[in-house]
Amino acid sequence: MSQDFRLNNVGLINRDKKISFKFNGKSYFGYKGDTLASALIANGVHLIGRSFKYHRPRGFFGAGVDEPYAIVQLYRNNETDPNVRATEQELFEGLEAKSVNCWPNVNFDIGAINNFLNKFFPAGFYYKTFMWPKSFWYKVYEPFIRKAAGFGVASIKHDKERYEHKYEYCDLLITGSGPSGLASAYAAAKNGARVILAEDKPRFGGSLLTSEVNIGNQNGKEWAEKIITELKEMPNVIVKNRSQVFGYYDHNMLVMSERVNDHLPKSKKYSPKQRLWYIRAKEVVISSGSIERPLVFGNNDTPGVVLSSAAKEYLKVYGVLVGRNPLIFTNNDSGYETAIEFKKHGIWPIVLDTRSNPDSEIIDEAKRMGINIKFSYVIIAAKGYKKVKSAEIAKISQDKKDLGKIENVNCDCICVSGFWTPTIHLASQSGNKTKFNKEIDAFVPGQSKQEETTVGSANGVFTLEETLKTSFEIGHQLSKKITKNDNKVSVPTVVEKKSTVHDKFWCVPLPEGKKYKRFLDFQNDVAVTDVELALREGYRSIEHVKRYTTLGMATDQGKTSNLNGLQLVSNIENKIVPEVGHTTFRPPYTPVTIGAIVGREIGKHSKPTRKSSMHLWHEKNNAVFVDAGVWLRPRYYKQGNETLFEASKREATNVRKNVGVCDVTTLGKIDIKGPDVAEFLNRIYTNAWLKLPVGKARYGVMLREDGIVMDDGTTTRISENHYHMTTTTAQAANVLSHLEYYLQVVWPKLNVNVVSTTEQWAGAAIAGPKSRDVLQKLFPDINVSNEGLPFMGYVEGNLFGVYARIFRISFSGELAYEVNVESNNGNFMWEKIMEIGKEFEIQPYGTEALSTLRIEMGHVAGSELDGRTIPYDNSLEGLVSKKKDFIGKRSLSRLAFVAEDRQKVVGVVPLDKKTSIPEGSHLVKDAKAKLPNPKLGHVSASCWSVEYNNPFSLAILHDGKNMIGQKLYALSPLKNQSIPVEIVSSHYVDPKGERVRS
Amino acid sequence: MLHIKCPYCGMRSQNEFAYGGDASVTRPELNKEILDSEWDSFVYLRKSLKGKHLELWHHISGCRQWFKVQRDTSTHEIFKTLKPGESI
Amino acid sequence: MQKYSVFSLIKNAFKGHKDWEVAWKDPTPKTEYDVIIIGGGGHGLATAYYLAKEHNITNVAIVEKGWIGGGNVGRNTTILRSNYMHDQNGLFYELGMDLWRNMSQELNFNVMYSPRGIINLAHSDAQMNVYSRRGNSMRLNGIDAVLLGREEVKKIVPMLDFSENVRFPIFGGLMQPSGGTARHDAVAWGYARQADSMGVDIIQHCEVTGFDVINGKIKGIKTSRGNIKAKKIGLCVAGSTSILAEMLNMTLPIETHLLQACVSEPIKPILDHVVTFGAGHFYCSQSDKGEMVMGGDLDGYNSYAQRGNLPTLQHVLTEGIAMFPFLSKLKMLRTWGGIMDMSMDGSPIIDKTHIEGLYLNCGWCYGGFKATPASGWTFAHTIAQDKVHKLNAGYSLNRFHTGHLIDEKGLGTKTWIS
């Protein structure tokens, strides 16, 4: 089976490997080495999709990353990817693709009605209408517009592919393997530098693959192959194809996406679909080449209008003809190269050159070959709807204002060349102040901000000889700077055809009476008239033009449209292009798969999970876990069909009645050593610390400098100069940084060292009236009587051969102890406690019971210490020393903090003693007051009091001190609840704190 | 990603560090009588300079030392890093 | 001024759109104004508009160093909401919501106000309680709020991760049905066009280089286009506030930080709401063009650069995929950064200053866009009446002295920790 548009024996594809694929349900074949685009063109398929706004037919315009409109929905290995550029997608067996943004199909698209009504849809039309009636925008118009917009369809199935990250350091990162990239990589590598050479395409060589040049007696392609082969063998060089350096970030950090498996029917086992490289380079050589500019004329978006360089690439790389009857429209010599290639393969092109009498070696050759060249000619409009059928052409006057008689020429494709735009994206992202080069009518890199150098056509150098000379030199110089070596490689001789200057003309005027759309941005349908309208309406800054017309905002980010847009604005505004300025280049250079940016941190691994050393025991004993930051903690231990409420009540009751054990490993633990620890703690905590004896613990509250409570916990004096601090689970990391800050920055003279030991210790809290019995049995050698180990006492012990620390501290308000052992003994300790506690009816309890116990005791925790409260608010003012200074003390005397009616924690009991008060309810005087109803406070924590068998809550209440005994309402409009309540003391159980001391 | 020279560990990528704010803010001495305005300015007021900015960083995933960095807030260029006790 | 409507659009279509007038003029600065607003962003333009409309003060100039709408009003993720816990915030932003509801009609410019609903996801019962506190507070302030259970969230946003393979399962969420989005550029342009039509001079490419203050009274400004006198001057330059403050020898409770956002390539409609992640900092909505609009954390160090680094976005997108696994297959199309005033309690400042005739509007953190109308309205009132309105009384500079802070998140002065 032959393909109508495939040439024999031309191109770099592998003709031995036929590949079948489907497009819009129809089967085709191509060859290994094809892109989806080249294979479709070989099969004569040019209608790929529809444009964004007017739904005009769209084909192929480029042959790579610059492609503005050939995007498809791709199906691969039972998954689908939206918005895949057909010019970049390599063909693989079984590939399926579909057109996007058309309904019911690409051939007959209802949306194309927009095209016939396009006069009503100029730039920004939606700002001027759809305003009446008021609610219609979001009820009627917006849903309609949304449906029409967007390209591909996202699958909501979870992505099965795997993406990886890699971090790499190098001396030189070289972005692009065209002549400039190869030369600088080669020179640098030979000089001993560690080089990474990145090429976006599957094939190395860039323009050398398609240009007719001779380097050192080889043709360009052969020379490129030779250099690449040599580079690949060098140990100091990493060569990567299918790898796009898309972002240039601070301090020479560049990011590259490598398409590892996208070109295969499915990803290889243990191999990621894509790999993201973070590369820190000492020097960067930007050799990203240049992109051909379109010429602007009527209907220049018709399928069959392509960049002349793309036509040449399709021919020389893929052996594919974009047409058999080409018209070539150029303002420079590049168009001739394409014409010559056509002619070589028996195709007779017609060249329309906007210049009147250019003279160069290339043009001479074209003339010699007998190619039909029309000077001072332009295309006025392409004709044909879904494919170019002919063109209206005319002679143009020297001043480019007057058009001659319109002639009709038959053609099946139009190859355009409006000269070249250096790809300066990476340079600009790096902070380089770009400058306008009048000779090439484009911006080139200027003063560097970071360690980057741009070479070759990316720097506006368009002759091979100059490119190679400077690139070899740059590669050498930069590597010498780093390696201090001075091994120079010789620059090969170059044979290339000389070209002459391009014509600055790029936009064909419309003849009298003609209303053809002349497009600047092909995907977003931005035409010359749209930019004119924007300027007419006062949107004159280039950023306003961009935003008002959407020029350059499509998925190609204006690679082919931005400069023409700038030129148009400068023409109309009578400014030079650099005065207009370009919009900001921002990463990514080309769209990057979000999965690749994220890498492996997905699903359960999106954040780390921390587990205590007793976790397996909890799991085995039916613990239901709760996330506490990144920790998992048992919330309750489920027995039978118990609910959370029933289980936590059972567990809490057992603590009050018998004894319970709770895993407190997650508490932050900080080891503090040094002769000045007491003084340090005295400054950190609000209460006094200078006289804490060895073997004693103390509860402390620490503030931020703004007077707000930062954290609370206990610190124990283990020995003379050794202390052990505990923090809340949530604040552990912050407290450590806080301590380090004061020690290292503020009070460096204090001789104190801190280190986190959270991971080193496993902790179990044993609480309840029978806890002493359990402890005695655990540590038969220790005197655990109230005298031997009083409240806030500390001893060290031997737990069946395991070193243990025993703290008599309590969060539950019961007689309680906390036992710490080294983490690897945690489970041993836990099992021993359970075993020995059995006779005392011990039960494990989770965070829910823990909350109940602390709430009814009036102990504040995270829901009260919410970053907005001061010690007074939490009834901790007794712990605030009046004598000494400490962190945040000065802030406590501020007006709002000393107000007579300052908020304070109180207890709340429903009048009916039955209705639980939802946490987050607000307390008000009048449940039925009109809104906004003044709020007096909020319910911070609620529980079922196991002591009194009725609901009890804590609240932070305005003027809480004077509110005890008041009757208020707890309102939760979200839950439609209004509960009459009485305000009581927050210390609902054991207000004198006798149990902990018993 | 910034590349920061920890004065103790050498050049490391930013993801090892935590930012610590303006290093020119100095805490008033303890127990010293100061004006309300001095305290407010310590707690809340920041020059937020555009250009050279002396700031604190904390090598949290490294040596856990706090240190000072002189950095340009408009270009992110880093000029110098110093130990807490050192000055420019 | 031309009226925009479907009829004027059709009429102009037949004239080849040649008769559209400029949306705003390009005047040369006069030597003196009653009021100068520094900053041609959303807040500045809105302030000028309300000065003219509500207070009949039209001898006003807006002075902008670049192009109007080029700052954060053109760089945000377009979210509108008033789902705040503190009364000061709730009531203030709810005024904003009222103004948003009528903005297209009032400005005769379609700002595409789209009350599609904003949902804050909760990933634990404790978080549900925190959200309840906020939601109940909203309801008692007359603001709409609904608490959703897991199944209800699933019904509304089915493509969230409800699978087993999830680190922080969804417990439910707090929804403000009237929250949503608007077209950010249109807001700036709509205010500009109306302000211009009422006589306000919009002066672009005019950078303020100094202030003229005599005996504690403001007299005028020095600019790159000459000196301009004014009786009153309002600062509306979030992101650059500290730079102007330095010219005035003022130090403010503000740091300038960088926030990045990004969009995916456009896809067909899949997400009808604004959704925020509860186990981190990520939020997402889909634009009318089809792009997924995503944002999250600050880059985390003082910056005026308007350009950020990838690890922050990586971190944000990690949370994005944790929330919406389907994002994995989409491609990140465009990223950008904005610089913002991070105030020391996370709430803004709209106040008079110690300099007579100088007014301050700053400290919007990353929430300035939704505040645009309310900020303009109250700031115009503050300037016109020389006293704060009760809706912005809490946004005083003095609160940092008295301790009457409005700390919605409870994070204190470490502004870079979001």
Short mmCIF file of C-alpha atoms in Angstrom, two decimals, chain A residues 261-396:
data_model
loop_
_atom_site.label_atom_id
_atom_site.label_comp_id
_atom_site.label_asym_id
_atom_site.label_seq_id
_atom_site.Cartn_x
_atom_site.Cartn_y
_atom_site.Cartn_z
CA ASN A 261 7.93 6.21 27.43
CA ASP A 262 5.48 8.47 25.61
CA HIS A 263 6.62 7.15 22.27
CA LEU A 264 5.84 3.54 23.16
CA PRO A 265 2.47 1.77 23.18
CA LYS A 266 2.83 1.39 26.92
CA SER A 267 5.45 2.24 29.49
CA LYS A 268 8.13 -0.34 30.08
CA LYS A 269 8.05 -2.11 33.41
CA TYR A 270 9.82 -0.22 36.23
CA SER A 271 10.23 2.70 33.91
CA PRO A 272 8.47 6.03 34.39
CA LYS A 273 6.33 7.56 31.69
CA GLN A 274 8.17 10.81 32.17
CA ARG A 275 11.05 11.95 34.30
CA LEU A 276 11.52 15.43 35.67
CA TRP A 277 15.12 16.58 36.01
CA TYR A 278 16.11 19.31 38.39
CA ILE A 279 19.50 20.37 37.06
CA ARG A 280 21.82 22.75 38.84
CA ALA A 281 24.29 23.92 36.20
CA LYS A 282 27.36 26.02 36.71
CA GLU A 283 26.90 27.43 33.22
CA VAL A 284 24.04 27.19 30.78
CA VAL A 285 24.39 27.35 27.03
CA ILE A 286 21.11 28.15 25.39
CA SER A 287 21.13 26.67 21.92
CA SER A 288 17.41 26.43 21.47
CA GLY A 289 17.40 27.71 17.89
CA SER A 290 14.71 29.81 16.35
CA ILE A 291 11.15 29.49 15.17
CA GLU A 292 9.98 30.57 11.76
CA ARG A 293 7.49 33.43 11.74
CA PRO A 294 4.27 33.28 9.82
CA LEU A 295 3.36 35.82 7.17
CA VAL A 296 -0.05 37.27 7.71
CA PHE A 297 -2.61 37.26 4.92
CA GLY A 298 -6.27 36.45 4.42
CA ASN A 299 -7.43 33.06 5.69
CA ASN A 300 -3.87 32.23 6.62
CA ASP A 301 -5.27 29.66 9.05
CA THR A 302 -6.67 27.36 6.38
CA PRO A 303 -5.44 23.76 6.62
CA GLY A 304 -2.60 23.42 4.14
CA VAL A 305 -0.95 26.67 5.16
CA VAL A 306 2.28 25.60 6.86
CA LEU A 307 5.57 27.09 7.86
CA SER A 308 8.07 26.63 5.08
CA SER A 309 10.59 25.12 7.47
CA ALA A 310 7.98 22.61 8.62
CA ALA A 311 7.28 21.63 5.00
CA LYS A 312 11.01 21.07 4.56
CA GLU A 313 11.21 19.02 7.76
CA TYR A 314 8.27 16.85 6.77
CA LEU A 315 9.99 16.23 3.48
CA LYS A 316 13.54 15.65 4.62
CA VAL A 317 12.92 13.87 7.93
CA TYR A 318 9.74 11.97 7.17
CA GLY A 319 9.71 11.81 3.36
CA VAL A 320 6.31 13.46 3.43
CA LEU A 321 4.93 16.10 1.11
CA VAL A 322 2.60 18.63 2.64
CA GLY A 323 1.28 19.06 -0.88
CA ARG A 324 1.99 18.26 -4.47
CA ASN A 325 1.19 21.70 -5.76
CA PRO A 326 2.91 24.04 -3.34
CA LEU A 327 2.89 27.78 -3.23
CA ILE A 328 5.77 29.22 -1.27
CA PHE A 329 5.31 32.66 0.21
CA THR A 330 8.40 34.21 1.70
CA ASN A 331 10.03 37.46 2.69
CA ASN A 332 13.50 35.92 2.99
CA ASP A 333 15.71 33.20 1.55
CA SER A 334 14.43 30.38 3.75
CA GLY A 335 11.44 29.82 1.52
CA TYR A 336 13.80 29.01 -1.33
CA GLU A 337 15.39 26.17 0.60
CA THR A 338 11.99 24.57 0.86
CA ALA A 339 11.27 25.25 -2.80
CA ILE A 340 14.55 23.63 -3.81
CA GLU A 341 13.74 20.51 -1.78
CA PHE A 342 10.35 20.23 -3.45
CA LYS A 343 11.92 20.66 -6.84
CA LYS A 344 14.55 18.02 -6.14
CA HIS A 345 11.75 15.51 -5.71
CA GLY A 346 9.92 16.41 -8.84
CA ILE A 347 7.45 18.83 -7.38
CA TRP A 348 7.12 22.20 -9.08
CA PRO A 349 6.62 24.95 -6.54
CA ILE A 350 5.84 28.58 -7.19
CA VAL A 351 7.73 31.04 -5.02
CA LEU A 352 6.17 34.37 -4.17
CA ASP A 353 8.80 36.67 -2.74
CA THR A 354 7.75 39.97 -1.23
CA ARG A 355 11.13 41.42 -2.15
CA SER A 356 11.58 43.08 -5.51
CA ASN A 357 15.01 41.97 -6.50
CA PRO A 358 16.89 39.95 -3.93
CA ASP A 359 20.17 38.41 -4.90
CA SER A 360 21.85 35.46 -3.21
CA GLU A 361 23.39 32.07 -3.85
CA ILE A 362 20.24 30.28 -2.76
CA ILE A 363 18.04 32.31 -5.05
CA ASP A 364 20.47 31.75 -7.87
CA GLU A 365 20.26 28.04 -7.34
CA ALA A 366 16.48 28.13 -7.34
CA LYS A 367 16.57 30.09 -10.56
CA ARG A 368 19.03 27.59 -12.06
CA MET A 369 16.65 24.77 -11.19
CA GLY A 370 13.96 26.55 -13.13
CA ILE A 371 11.71 27.24 -10.17
CA ASN A 372 8.94 29.71 -10.93
CA ILE A 373 9.71 32.79 -8.83
CA LYS A 374 7.50 35.84 -8.64
CA PHE A 375 9.18 38.82 -7.02
CA SER A 376 7.19 41.59 -5.35
CA TYR A 377 4.31 39.21 -5.04
CA VAL A 378 2.10 38.47 -2.11
CA ILE A 379 -0.71 36.14 -1.20
CA ILE A 380 -3.85 38.05 -0.43
CA ALA A 381 -5.85 35.10 0.74
CA ALA A 382 -5.94 31.37 0.83
CA LYS A 383 -9.02 29.85 -0.71
CA GLY A 384 -10.67 26.64 0.37
CA TYR A 385 -12.44 25.81 3.63
CA LYS A 386 -11.11 22.55 5.00
CA LYS A 387 -8.01 22.55 2.81
CA VAL A 388 -6.24 25.08 0.65
CA LYS A 389 -7.44 24.81 -2.95
CA SER A 390 -6.07 27.98 -4.43
CA ALA A 391 -4.77 31.37 -3.51
CA GLU A 392 -5.45 34.93 -4.50
CA ILE A 393 -2.14 36.55 -5.26
CA ALA A 394 -1.13 39.97 -6.46
CA LYS A 395 1.84 42.10 -7.18
CA ILE A 396 2.69 44.58 -4.46
#
